[in-house]
């Protein structure tokens, strides 16, 4: 089996900025939806590369034509919550479940299909998230970092007690396709003036060179490796990034042992 590269997009649009006090912050979300998504879809049309899009229900209902275009042009749409609020912030299983259901229903209304994959919208899982994934029959999740270049099975939430070793949770049948933070464009390239951790602006060629190095190492040392990139349209759709992304796609497309695929296809071939 060849190695896989998965291009995934968190199409958050304005959902990620709803708590921002300044209107110009929310304008980034509009820019992502109306300017960047069309650029990225055109790139995928030119190259024939599949991709996976995690779309909050808030985005689907705010920009239905743009979200519909993602689906109509052949890319899978998976669950990313409805509100894009951090899962622990709901405070109860019932509140988190309502957001789950509303997000699922938005995708079903748009695509006619029930999502099988999930990506946590912000922060980490709550104590209820894995149970909800199983309740709604999700086959896979792409949020975690327990591995970096191979899928694995998601586990129940582990426990840490003062003075006691870490206790891992029981393994589930939900496949986890890892996406480490160093493969997140947002954390490296998007300056957010309100957050002192993310005020620097990275250099796109440096980021892609790191990803190329990781891909090369994976091809040499990992059997049936999977390199997943986590991209955001309002970051990845800017001209400097699109240019580097197209060059990266061209480079990978020349490799005989590596192919682009969507996350669902990776999960279908995963045997543990």
XYZ file of N, CA and C in Angstrom:
816
model
N 0.837 -1.203 0.000
C 0.000 0.000 0.000
C 0.871 1.253 0.000
N 0.471 2.276 -0.755
C 1.267 3.510 -0.777
C 1.084 4.317 0.498
N 1.991 5.264 0.689
C 1.809 6.246 1.754
C 0.701 7.226 1.346
N 0.142 7.903 2.329
C -0.966 8.827 2.076
C -0.656 10.215 2.617
N -1.074 11.219 1.867
C -1.079 12.605 2.337
C -2.520 13.089 2.294
N -3.009 13.575 3.417
C -4.382 14.075 3.515
C -4.370 15.585 3.709
N -4.978 16.293 2.786
C -5.183 17.731 2.943
C -6.561 17.932 3.555
N -6.594 18.489 4.750
C -7.864 18.698 5.444
C -8.030 20.179 5.759
N -9.264 20.638 5.681
C -9.568 22.048 5.903
C -10.604 22.195 7.011
N -10.306 23.030 7.989
C -11.285 23.426 8.994
C -11.929 24.725 8.509
N -13.081 24.590 7.885
C -13.770 25.730 7.275
C -14.637 26.409 8.337
N -13.972 27.170 9.202
C -14.641 27.768 10.353
C -15.371 29.063 10.013
N -14.885 29.780 9.007
C -15.480 31.063 8.620
C -15.631 31.965 9.847
N -16.822 32.487 10.082
C -17.036 33.413 11.196
C -17.196 32.672 12.521
N -17.491 31.368 12.471
C -17.753 30.612 13.702
C -16.595 30.706 14.686
N -15.382 30.764 14.169
C -14.227 30.853 15.044
C -14.001 32.229 15.639
N -14.755 33.215 15.155
C -14.557 34.592 15.605
C -15.768 35.150 16.351
N -16.746 34.337 16.677
C -17.976 34.863 17.265
C -17.744 35.529 18.613
N -16.711 35.108 19.314
C -16.430 35.718 20.617
C -15.503 36.924 20.515
N -15.012 37.218 19.304
C -14.112 38.361 19.129
C -14.907 39.663 19.224
N -14.365 40.616 19.942
C -15.093 41.857 20.153
C -15.038 42.816 18.980
N -14.057 42.663 18.103
C -13.861 43.618 17.022
C -14.430 43.076 15.712
N -15.264 43.845 15.013
C -15.845 43.373 13.753
C -14.797 42.980 12.719
N -13.645 43.683 12.724
C -12.632 43.351 11.719
C -12.073 41.948 11.912
N -12.125 41.419 13.133
C -11.718 40.029 13.331
C -12.688 39.098 12.612
N -13.984 39.362 12.735
C -14.969 38.514 12.072
C -14.858 38.618 10.559
N -14.348 39.746 10.086
C -14.192 39.891 8.637
C -13.204 38.881 8.074
N -12.270 38.392 8.914
C -11.380 37.327 8.452
C -12.181 36.092 8.063
N -13.231 35.809 8.824
C -14.058 34.652 8.507
C -14.795 34.812 7.192
N -15.299 36.025 6.932
C -15.957 36.294 5.658
C -14.956 36.163 4.515
N -13.769 36.710 4.722
C -12.697 36.588 3.725
C -12.408 35.122 3.430
N -12.317 34.308 4.475
C -12.040 32.893 4.275
C -13.098 32.216 3.440
N -14.369 32.543 3.708
C -15.464 31.891 2.994
C -15.584 32.375 1.554
N -15.544 33.682 1.356
C -15.893 34.233 0.051
C -14.713 34.391 -0.891
N -13.504 34.497 -0.356
C -12.321 34.668 -1.206
C -11.453 33.419 -1.231
N -11.183 32.865 -0.056
C -10.183 31.797 0.031
C -10.711 30.430 -0.376
N -11.930 30.106 0.023
C -12.467 28.794 -0.361
C -12.522 28.641 -1.880
N -13.021 29.622 -2.648
C -12.993 29.466 -4.101
C -11.582 29.267 -4.658
N -10.596 29.966 -4.106
C -9.216 29.772 -4.571
C -8.764 28.332 -4.349
N -9.065 27.818 -3.161
C -8.622 26.466 -2.830
C -9.357 25.428 -3.666
N -10.640 25.622 -3.886
C -11.377 24.681 -4.724
C -10.852 24.699 -6.157
N -10.508 25.878 -6.659
C -9.915 25.953 -7.999
C -8.587 25.200 -8.044
N -7.788 25.324 -6.992
C -6.520 24.596 -6.924
C -6.770 23.096 -6.967
N -7.732 22.630 -6.215
C -8.022 21.197 -6.211
C -8.589 20.745 -7.553
N -9.352 21.594 -8.215
C -9.822 21.257 -9.558
C -8.651 21.101 -10.518
N -7.697 22.011 -10.437
C -6.547 21.961 -11.351
C -5.703 20.719 -11.130
N -5.538 20.337 -9.889
C -4.617 19.243 -9.562
C -5.307 17.893 -9.435
N -6.628 17.890 -9.298
C -7.346 16.633 -9.134
C -7.146 15.970 -7.787
N -6.714 16.739 -6.799
C -6.405 16.181 -5.481
C -7.656 16.214 -4.600
N -8.017 15.090 -3.967
C -9.161 15.076 -3.052
C -8.809 15.728 -1.721
N -9.811 16.061 -0.951
C -9.563 16.668 0.359
C -10.753 16.414 1.272
N -10.542 16.670 2.553
C -11.584 16.512 3.566
C -11.827 17.863 4.223
N -13.090 18.242 4.338
C -13.457 19.533 4.919
C -14.285 19.306 6.177
N -13.827 19.890 7.278
C -14.563 19.857 8.538
C -15.285 21.199 8.667
N -16.614 21.148 8.641
C -17.388 22.382 8.513
C -18.404 22.489 9.651
N -18.284 23.503 10.507
C -19.299 23.701 11.546
C -20.667 23.993 10.931
N -21.715 23.593 11.639
C -23.051 23.922 11.172
C -23.266 25.419 11.048
N -22.619 26.197 11.907
C -22.712 27.659 11.829
C -22.232 28.157 10.473
N -21.156 27.570 9.959
C -20.643 27.957 8.642
C -21.611 27.547 7.543
N -22.148 26.330 7.639
C -23.084 25.854 6.619
C -24.296 26.771 6.532
N -24.817 27.182 7.681
C -26.011 28.019 7.685
C -25.702 29.474 7.355
N -24.479 29.917 7.590
C -24.090 31.297 7.281
C -23.675 31.464 5.828
N -23.030 30.432 5.266
C -22.527 30.486 3.887
C -22.949 29.214 3.148
N -24.262 29.001 2.977
C -24.727 27.735 2.395
C -24.256 27.496 0.966
N -24.152 28.555 0.171
C -23.728 28.361 -1.214
C -22.264 27.950 -1.286
N -21.430 28.556 -0.446
C -20.004 28.208 -0.454
C -19.811 26.787 0.063
N -20.480 26.450 1.164
C -20.373 25.091 1.693
C -20.896 24.075 0.685
N -21.981 24.420 0.002
C -22.508 23.526 -1.019
C -21.549 23.322 -2.168
N -20.800 24.369 -2.505
C -19.811 24.259 -3.581
C -18.713 23.272 -3.211
N -18.292 23.261 -1.954
C -17.287 22.289 -1.505
C -17.775 20.877 -1.790
N -19.005 20.605 -1.420
C -19.573 19.270 -1.634
C -19.773 18.980 -3.115
N -20.317 19.939 -3.851
C -20.615 19.718 -5.260
C -19.361 19.470 -6.084
N -18.226 19.969 -5.612
C -16.989 19.776 -6.364
C -16.202 18.562 -5.872
N -16.879 17.694 -5.144
C -16.352 16.357 -4.901
C -15.585 16.129 -3.624
N -15.649 17.050 -2.674
C -14.878 16.900 -1.440
C -15.797 16.490 -0.292
N -15.289 15.610 0.565
C -16.120 15.144 1.667
C -16.230 16.218 2.749
N -17.427 16.318 3.339
C -17.690 17.250 4.430
C -17.960 16.445 5.691
N -17.198 16.729 6.740
C -17.322 15.994 7.987
C -17.635 16.942 9.142
N -17.911 16.350 10.289
C -18.474 17.071 11.439
C -17.409 17.880 12.182
N -17.786 19.103 12.540
C -16.886 20.003 13.272
C -17.691 20.803 14.292
N -18.729 20.132 14.845
C -19.622 20.827 15.747
C -20.575 21.743 14.998
N -21.466 22.380 15.719
C -22.285 23.424 15.105
C -21.696 24.787 15.415
N -21.416 25.052 16.666
C -21.041 26.405 17.090
C -19.548 26.698 17.013
N -18.716 25.661 16.933
C -17.266 25.774 17.032
C -16.814 26.165 18.439
N -17.680 26.031 19.422
C -17.276 26.290 20.807
C -16.437 25.128 21.336
N -15.482 25.391 22.228
C -14.704 24.299 22.824
C -15.631 23.299 23.511
N -15.383 22.026 23.292
C -16.288 21.006 23.825
C -16.413 21.049 25.345
N -15.311 21.255 26.099
C -15.475 21.311 27.556
C -16.326 22.489 28.030
N -16.482 23.512 27.178
C -17.218 24.705 27.604
C -18.721 24.470 27.709
N -19.221 23.376 27.131
C -20.665 23.132 27.205
C -21.107 22.796 28.624
N -20.234 22.180 29.387
C -20.525 21.971 30.800
C -21.384 20.783 31.141
N -22.060 20.197 30.156
C -22.882 19.019 30.417
C -22.973 18.180 29.154
N -23.265 16.915 29.338
C -23.426 16.027 28.189
C -24.602 16.477 27.327
N -25.664 16.914 27.946
C -26.863 17.309 27.216
C -26.593 18.504 26.307
N -25.876 19.501 26.819
C -25.586 20.685 26.007
C -24.646 20.340 24.859
N -23.629 19.531 25.136
C -22.711 19.122 24.074
C -23.447 18.283 23.035
N -24.347 17.431 23.484
C -25.107 16.584 22.569
C -25.980 17.428 21.643
N -26.598 18.467 22.171
C -27.428 19.336 21.330
C -26.609 19.961 20.211
N -25.387 20.391 20.528
C -24.517 20.967 19.504
C -24.128 19.904 18.479
N -23.832 18.687 18.948
C -23.530 17.568 18.051
C -24.677 17.360 17.068
N -25.886 17.246 17.601
C -27.051 16.949 16.770
C -27.287 18.058 15.751
N -27.197 19.294 16.185
C -27.446 20.403 15.268
C -26.413 20.430 14.147
N -25.145 20.131 14.475
C -24.117 20.077 13.443
C -24.342 18.944 12.458
N -24.729 17.777 12.969
C -25.020 16.637 12.094
C -26.172 16.970 11.157
N -27.218 17.555 11.701
C -28.391 17.878 10.889
C -28.058 18.891 9.799
N -27.176 19.840 10.090
C -26.785 20.820 9.073
C -26.070 20.142 7.911
N -25.192 19.184 8.218
C -24.481 18.465 7.156
C -25.445 17.601 6.357
N -26.354 16.923 7.043
C -27.328 16.083 6.342
C -28.199 16.915 5.416
N -28.588 18.098 5.861
C -29.414 18.974 5.028
C -28.642 19.431 3.795
N -27.350 19.677 3.953
C -26.520 20.164 2.847
C -26.172 19.067 1.858
N -25.764 17.911 2.364
C -25.184 16.868 1.504
C -26.093 15.673 1.265
N -27.104 15.513 2.114
C -27.924 14.315 2.027
C -27.265 13.099 2.638
N -26.146 13.304 3.327
C -25.395 12.204 3.916
C -25.114 12.495 5.387
N -25.036 11.423 6.179
C -24.679 11.555 7.587
C -23.168 11.501 7.729
N -22.547 12.444 8.417
C -21.084 12.426 8.544
C -20.613 11.209 9.327
N -19.461 10.698 8.921
C -18.850 9.551 9.604
C -17.571 9.933 10.329
N -17.059 11.149 10.075
C -15.816 11.605 10.682
C -16.020 12.876 11.474
N -15.096 13.122 12.395
C -15.231 14.255 13.316
C -13.867 14.875 13.555
N -13.863 16.172 13.731
C -12.687 16.865 14.266
C -13.170 17.833 15.343
N -12.505 17.756 16.481
C -12.824 18.620 17.604
C -12.674 20.090 17.181
N -13.682 20.932 17.435
C -13.658 22.301 16.919
C -12.655 23.231 17.581
N -12.419 23.075 18.877
C -11.488 23.975 19.562
C -11.143 23.372 20.913
N -9.882 23.492 21.295
C -9.485 22.903 22.565
C -9.457 21.391 22.473
N -9.826 20.703 23.541
C -9.785 19.252 23.552
C -11.163 18.648 23.719
N -11.188 17.331 23.875
C -12.431 16.628 24.150
C -12.902 16.919 25.574
N -14.193 16.818 25.789
C -14.730 16.808 27.143
C -14.795 15.359 27.622
N -15.254 15.160 28.825
C -15.401 13.800 29.339
C -16.521 13.042 28.635
N -17.335 13.750 27.838
C -18.476 13.125 27.175
C -18.241 12.862 25.688
N -17.203 13.424 25.104
C -17.072 13.449 23.650
C -16.958 12.058 23.039
N -16.099 11.213 23.580
C -15.930 9.877 23.002
C -17.245 9.108 23.054
N -17.961 9.236 24.144
C -19.251 8.563 24.269
C -20.232 9.064 23.215
N -20.217 10.361 22.918
C -21.100 10.914 21.894
C -20.695 10.448 20.502
N -19.404 10.352 20.252
C -18.953 9.834 18.961
C -19.505 8.435 18.732
N -19.469 7.618 19.753
C -19.974 6.255 19.617
C -21.504 6.233 19.517
N -22.169 7.097 20.277
C -23.634 7.134 20.209
C -24.118 7.424 18.795
N -23.448 8.345 18.113
C -23.891 8.747 16.784
C -23.209 7.968 15.657
N -22.480 6.930 16.011
C -21.935 6.032 15.002
C -20.778 6.577 14.197
N -20.018 7.514 14.750
C -18.859 8.020 14.019
C -17.809 6.922 13.886
N -17.243 6.814 12.703
C -16.242 5.782 12.432
C -14.833 6.247 12.751
N -14.625 7.561 12.690
C -13.263 8.057 12.889
C -13.254 9.488 13.410
N -12.095 9.843 13.951
C -11.838 11.193 14.449
C -10.455 11.626 13.984
N -10.305 12.899 13.663
C -8.988 13.435 13.305
C -8.724 14.672 14.150
N -8.385 14.423 15.419
C -8.114 15.504 16.364
C -6.862 15.254 17.181
N -6.520 14.000 17.395
C -5.550 13.655 18.415
C -4.110 13.621 17.951
N -3.246 13.401 18.940
C -1.798 13.406 18.691
C -1.101 12.234 19.376
N -1.841 11.158 19.636
C -1.225 10.006 20.294
C -0.212 9.317 19.383
N -0.389 9.453 18.086
C 0.594 9.043 17.085
C 0.840 10.266 16.202
N 1.757 10.117 15.231
C 1.949 11.241 14.320
C 1.833 10.851 12.856
N 2.213 9.621 12.504
C 2.274 9.231 11.099
C 1.544 7.926 10.805
N 0.756 7.451 11.755
C -0.045 6.242 11.570
C -1.363 6.398 12.326
N -2.466 5.924 11.750
C -3.718 5.913 12.507
C -3.630 4.964 13.698
N -4.570 5.109 14.603
C -4.645 4.246 15.778
C -6.101 4.238 16.234
N -6.391 3.488 17.277
C -7.757 3.459 17.798
C -7.901 4.434 18.965
N -8.949 5.225 18.893
C -9.236 6.189 19.948
C -9.542 5.457 21.252
N -9.141 6.055 22.344
C -9.403 5.478 23.655
C -10.351 6.360 24.461
N -10.979 5.725 25.426
C -11.728 6.495 26.410
C -10.773 7.456 27.112
N -11.314 8.466 27.714
C -10.492 9.465 28.386
C -9.700 8.822 29.531
N -8.396 9.081 29.544
C -7.558 8.582 30.622
C -7.743 9.390 31.895
N -7.175 8.892 32.966
C -7.311 9.577 34.252
C -5.941 9.868 34.847
N -5.844 11.002 35.498
C -4.629 11.393 36.208
C -5.034 11.803 37.620
N -4.577 11.056 38.594
C -4.851 11.362 39.995
C -3.559 11.828 40.663
N -3.643 12.753 41.599
C -2.435 13.223 42.295
C -1.654 12.058 42.898
N -0.369 12.014 42.572
C 0.492 10.981 43.125
C 0.320 9.614 42.507
N -0.467 9.515 41.411
C -0.723 8.231 40.772
C -0.288 8.280 39.306
N 0.075 7.132 38.725
C 0.445 7.118 37.311
C -0.770 7.372 36.421
N -0.480 7.738 35.212
C -1.543 7.955 34.224
C -2.211 6.633 33.879
N -3.525 6.613 33.886
C -4.297 5.422 33.547
C -4.977 5.654 32.197
N -4.574 4.877 31.218
C -5.165 5.025 29.890
C -6.579 4.455 29.876
N -7.439 5.080 29.073
C -8.796 4.592 28.932
C -8.859 3.365 28.041
N -9.993 2.723 28.033
C -10.197 1.535 27.209
C -10.231 1.913 25.731
N -9.717 1.017 24.900
C -9.716 1.252 23.463
C -11.131 1.144 22.907
N -11.454 2.038 21.969
C -12.746 1.988 21.288
C -12.534 1.466 19.868
N -13.618 1.383 19.105
C -13.503 0.988 17.701
C -13.503 2.201 16.775
N -13.367 3.402 17.337
C -13.275 4.627 16.542
C -11.821 4.825 16.121
N -11.575 4.916 14.822
C -10.219 5.102 14.312
C -9.812 6.563 14.472
N -8.595 6.781 14.920
C -8.054 8.133 15.070
C -6.986 8.370 14.006
N -7.150 9.413 13.222
C -6.160 9.814 12.220
C -5.479 11.066 12.762
N -4.217 10.958 13.176
C -3.589 12.041 13.946
C -3.311 13.293 13.128
N -3.323 14.420 13.822
C -2.979 15.694 13.196
C -2.245 16.538 14.235
N -0.921 16.330 14.361
C -0.134 17.077 15.357
C -0.170 18.576 15.097
N 0.039 19.330 16.159
C -0.066 20.784 16.066
C 0.941 21.388 15.098
N 2.091 20.757 14.905
C 3.076 21.352 14.001
C 2.649 21.228 12.537
N 1.529 20.530 12.287
C 0.983 20.489 10.929
C -0.285 21.321 10.803
N -0.459 22.246 11.714
C -1.595 23.167 11.711
C -1.112 24.519 11.192
N -1.624 24.944 10.039
C -1.178 26.214 9.459
C -1.457 27.395 10.381
N -2.559 27.335 11.105
C -2.976 28.464 11.943
C -1.944 28.780 13.017
N -1.432 27.748 13.656
C -0.518 27.961 14.774
C 0.839 28.494 14.328
N 1.158 28.352 13.054
C 2.462 28.780 12.567
C 2.417 30.041 11.718
N 1.269 30.328 11.119
C 1.256 31.355 10.086
C 0.219 32.452 10.271
N -0.656 32.323 11.253
C -1.716 33.316 11.365
C -1.527 34.150 12.621
N -1.164 35.424 12.492
C -0.968 36.269 13.674
C -2.301 36.720 14.254
N -2.458 36.576 15.552
C -3.658 37.043 16.236
C -3.204 38.042 17.294
N -3.457 39.307 17.046
C -2.892 40.355 17.892
C -3.387 40.275 19.331
N -4.558 39.685 19.534
C -5.105 39.631 20.886
C -4.499 38.517 21.718
N -3.734 37.650 21.102
C -3.168 36.508 21.820
C -1.651 36.594 21.775
N -0.998 36.843 22.908
C 0.459 37.025 22.901
C 1.225 35.793 22.459
N 0.587 34.625 22.457
C 1.293 33.418 22.019
C 1.449 33.373 20.506
N 0.580 34.066 19.782
C 0.538 33.907 18.341
C 0.710 35.225 17.594
N 1.607 36.077 18.074
C 1.768 37.372 17.425
C 2.768 37.323 16.275
N 3.591 36.315 16.210
C 4.592 36.262 15.146
C 3.963 35.758 13.857
N 4.565 36.147 12.747
C 4.073 35.722 11.440
C 5.132 34.843 10.802
N 4.777 33.601 10.508
C 5.739 32.651 9.972
C 6.015 32.862 8.495
N 6.912 32.042 7.978
C 7.349 32.130 6.592
C 6.884 30.869 5.884
N 6.005 31.018 4.894
C 5.390 29.859 4.256
C 6.401 28.840 3.717
N 7.458 29.254 3.002
C 8.413 28.251 2.514
C 9.053 27.436 3.631
N 9.324 28.059 4.776
C 9.904 27.315 5.897
C 8.945 26.239 6.396
N 7.678 26.596 6.501
C 6.680 25.637 6.978
C 6.579 24.456 6.025
N 6.499 24.725 4.741
C 6.379 23.629 3.779
C 7.649 22.796 3.702
N 8.796 23.404 3.894
C 10.030 22.617 3.911
C 10.058 21.655 5.094
N 9.543 22.088 6.245
C 9.443 21.169 7.388
C 8.509 20.010 7.066
N 7.405 20.317 6.423
C 6.469 19.246 6.068
C 7.084 18.306 5.032
N 7.856 18.841 4.109
C 8.538 17.971 3.144
C 9.538 17.054 3.848
N 10.274 17.606 4.814
C 11.232 16.791 5.563
C 10.518 15.671 6.305
N 9.394 15.981 6.917
C 8.640 14.950 7.636
C 8.108 13.892 6.675
N 7.651 14.310 5.515
C 7.176 13.356 4.518
C 8.301 12.440 4.058
N 9.463 13.006 3.825
C 10.600 12.191 3.395
C 10.965 11.162 4.464
N 10.998 11.595 5.718
C 11.318 10.662 6.805
C 10.256 9.570 6.899
N 8.993 9.940 6.764
C 7.911 8.956 6.819
C 8.066 7.905 5.735
N 8.400 8.320 4.535
C 8.540 7.373 3.426
C 9.691 6.409 3.659
N 10.696 6.853 4.385
C 11.863 6.005 4.624
C 11.698 5.074 5.823
N 10.880 5.465 6.795
C 10.881 4.753 8.077
C 9.526 4.224 8.539
N 8.440 4.603 7.890
C 7.110 4.211 8.360
C 6.407 3.404 7.276
N 5.810 2.308 7.661
C 5.058 1.491 6.722
C 3.644 2.045 6.578
N 3.251 2.307 5.341
C 1.919 2.852 5.050
C 1.640 4.097 5.903
N 2.565 5.036 5.858
C 2.432 6.247 6.657
C 1.333 7.169 6.153
N 0.837 7.989 7.060
C -0.209 8.963 6.740
C 0.218 10.329 7.274
N 0.394 11.281 6.379
C 0.737 12.654 6.749
C -0.507 13.513 6.548
N -1.051 14.027 7.638
C -2.268 14.830 7.585
C -1.935 16.288 7.878
N -2.356 17.183 6.995
C -2.187 18.618 7.206
C -3.520 19.227 7.614
N -3.484 20.092 8.616
C -4.671 20.786 9.105
C -4.591 22.231 8.622
N -5.464 22.581 7.690
C -5.429 23.892 7.056
C -6.743 24.633 7.302
N -6.664 25.957 7.315
C -7.840 26.810 7.482
C -7.937 27.725 6.263
N -9.072 27.775 5.572
C -9.159 28.587 4.360
C -8.687 30.023 4.531
N -9.024 30.681 5.653
C -8.629 32.082 5.801
C -7.129 32.250 6.001
N -6.423 31.156 6.224
C -4.958 31.166 6.276
C -4.388 30.541 5.003
N -4.874 29.335 4.671
C -4.336 28.594 3.527
C -4.748 29.190 2.189
N -5.781 30.035 2.181
C -6.230 30.615 0.929
C -5.568 31.929 0.576
N -4.662 32.404 1.426
C -3.909 33.615 1.083
C -2.912 33.296 -0.029
N -2.648 34.263 -0.873
C -1.846 34.024 -2.074
C -0.502 33.352 -1.798
N 0.294 33.803 -0.808
C 1.589 33.138 -0.590
C 1.442 31.664 -0.226
N 0.391 31.340 0.538
C 0.205 29.949 0.947
C -0.276 29.104 -0.226
N -1.210 29.625 -1.006
C -1.713 28.860 -2.148
C -0.575 28.508 -3.098
N 0.323 29.455 -3.321
C 1.463 29.189 -4.206
C 2.331 28.064 -3.667
N 2.623 28.088 -2.364
C 3.443 27.031 -1.765
C 2.691 25.700 -1.726
N 1.395 25.753 -1.477
C 0.610 24.522 -1.445
C 0.579 23.862 -2.818
N 0.439 24.647 -3.865
C 0.431 24.066 -5.206
C 1.777 23.428 -5.529
N 2.867 24.077 -5.127
C 4.193 23.491 -5.352
C 4.351 22.192 -4.568
N 3.834 22.157 -3.348
C 3.883 20.939 -2.535
C 3.081 19.824 -3.200
N 1.897 20.149 -3.693
C 1.080 19.150 -4.388
C 1.821 18.609 -5.604
N 2.448 19.493 -6.365
C 3.200 19.048 -7.540
C 4.328 18.103 -7.151
N 5.038 18.424 -6.071
C 6.146 17.570 -5.628
C 5.652 16.192 -5.203
N 4.604 16.163 -4.406
C 4.092 14.883 -3.911
C 3.520 14.051 -5.055
N 2.902 14.697 -6.013
C 2.289 13.976 -7.128
C 3.312 13.233 -7.976
N 4.569 13.631 -7.893
C 5.618 12.953 -8.654
C 6.156 11.709 -7.947
N 5.781 11.497 -6.689
C 6.287 10.360 -5.924
C 5.503 9.101 -6.281
N 6.212 8.030 -6.546
C 5.545 6.784 -6.933
C 4.928 6.053 -5.750
N 5.437 6.313 -4.550
C 4.986 5.548 -3.387
C 4.040 6.326 -2.487
N 3.558 7.472 -2.954
C 2.737 8.339 -2.107
C 1.589 8.906 -2.928
N 0.407 8.984 -2.308
C -0.751 9.527 -3.012
C -1.573 10.413 -2.086
N -2.276 11.363 -2.679
C -3.230 12.163 -1.927
C -4.540 11.388 -1.804
N -5.149 11.469 -0.644
C -6.437 10.821 -0.433
C -7.207 11.572 0.641
N -8.501 11.318 0.725
C -9.259 11.920 1.819
C -9.165 11.022 3.043
N -9.593 11.544 4.178
C -9.398 10.813 5.431
C -10.250 9.553 5.467
N -11.452 9.599 4.931
C -12.306 8.410 4.952
C -11.663 7.243 4.224
N -10.951 7.516 3.141
C -10.280 6.446 2.404
C -9.160 5.836 3.228
N -8.422 6.660 3.969
C -7.390 6.141 4.871
C -8.012 5.207 5.897
N -9.128 5.619 6.466
C -9.781 4.818 7.506
C -10.272 3.491 6.940
N -10.792 3.512 5.728
C -11.296 2.282 5.112
C -10.210 1.225 4.965
N -8.975 1.656 4.744
C -7.881 0.703 4.533
C -7.117 0.384 5.810
N -7.484 1.015 6.929
C -6.757 0.800 8.181
C -7.184 -0.517 8.811
N -6.198 -1.323 9.162
C -6.484 -2.638 9.751
C -5.971 -2.754 11.173
N -5.453 -1.677 11.727
C -4.946 -1.721 13.093
C -3.497 -2.066 13.184
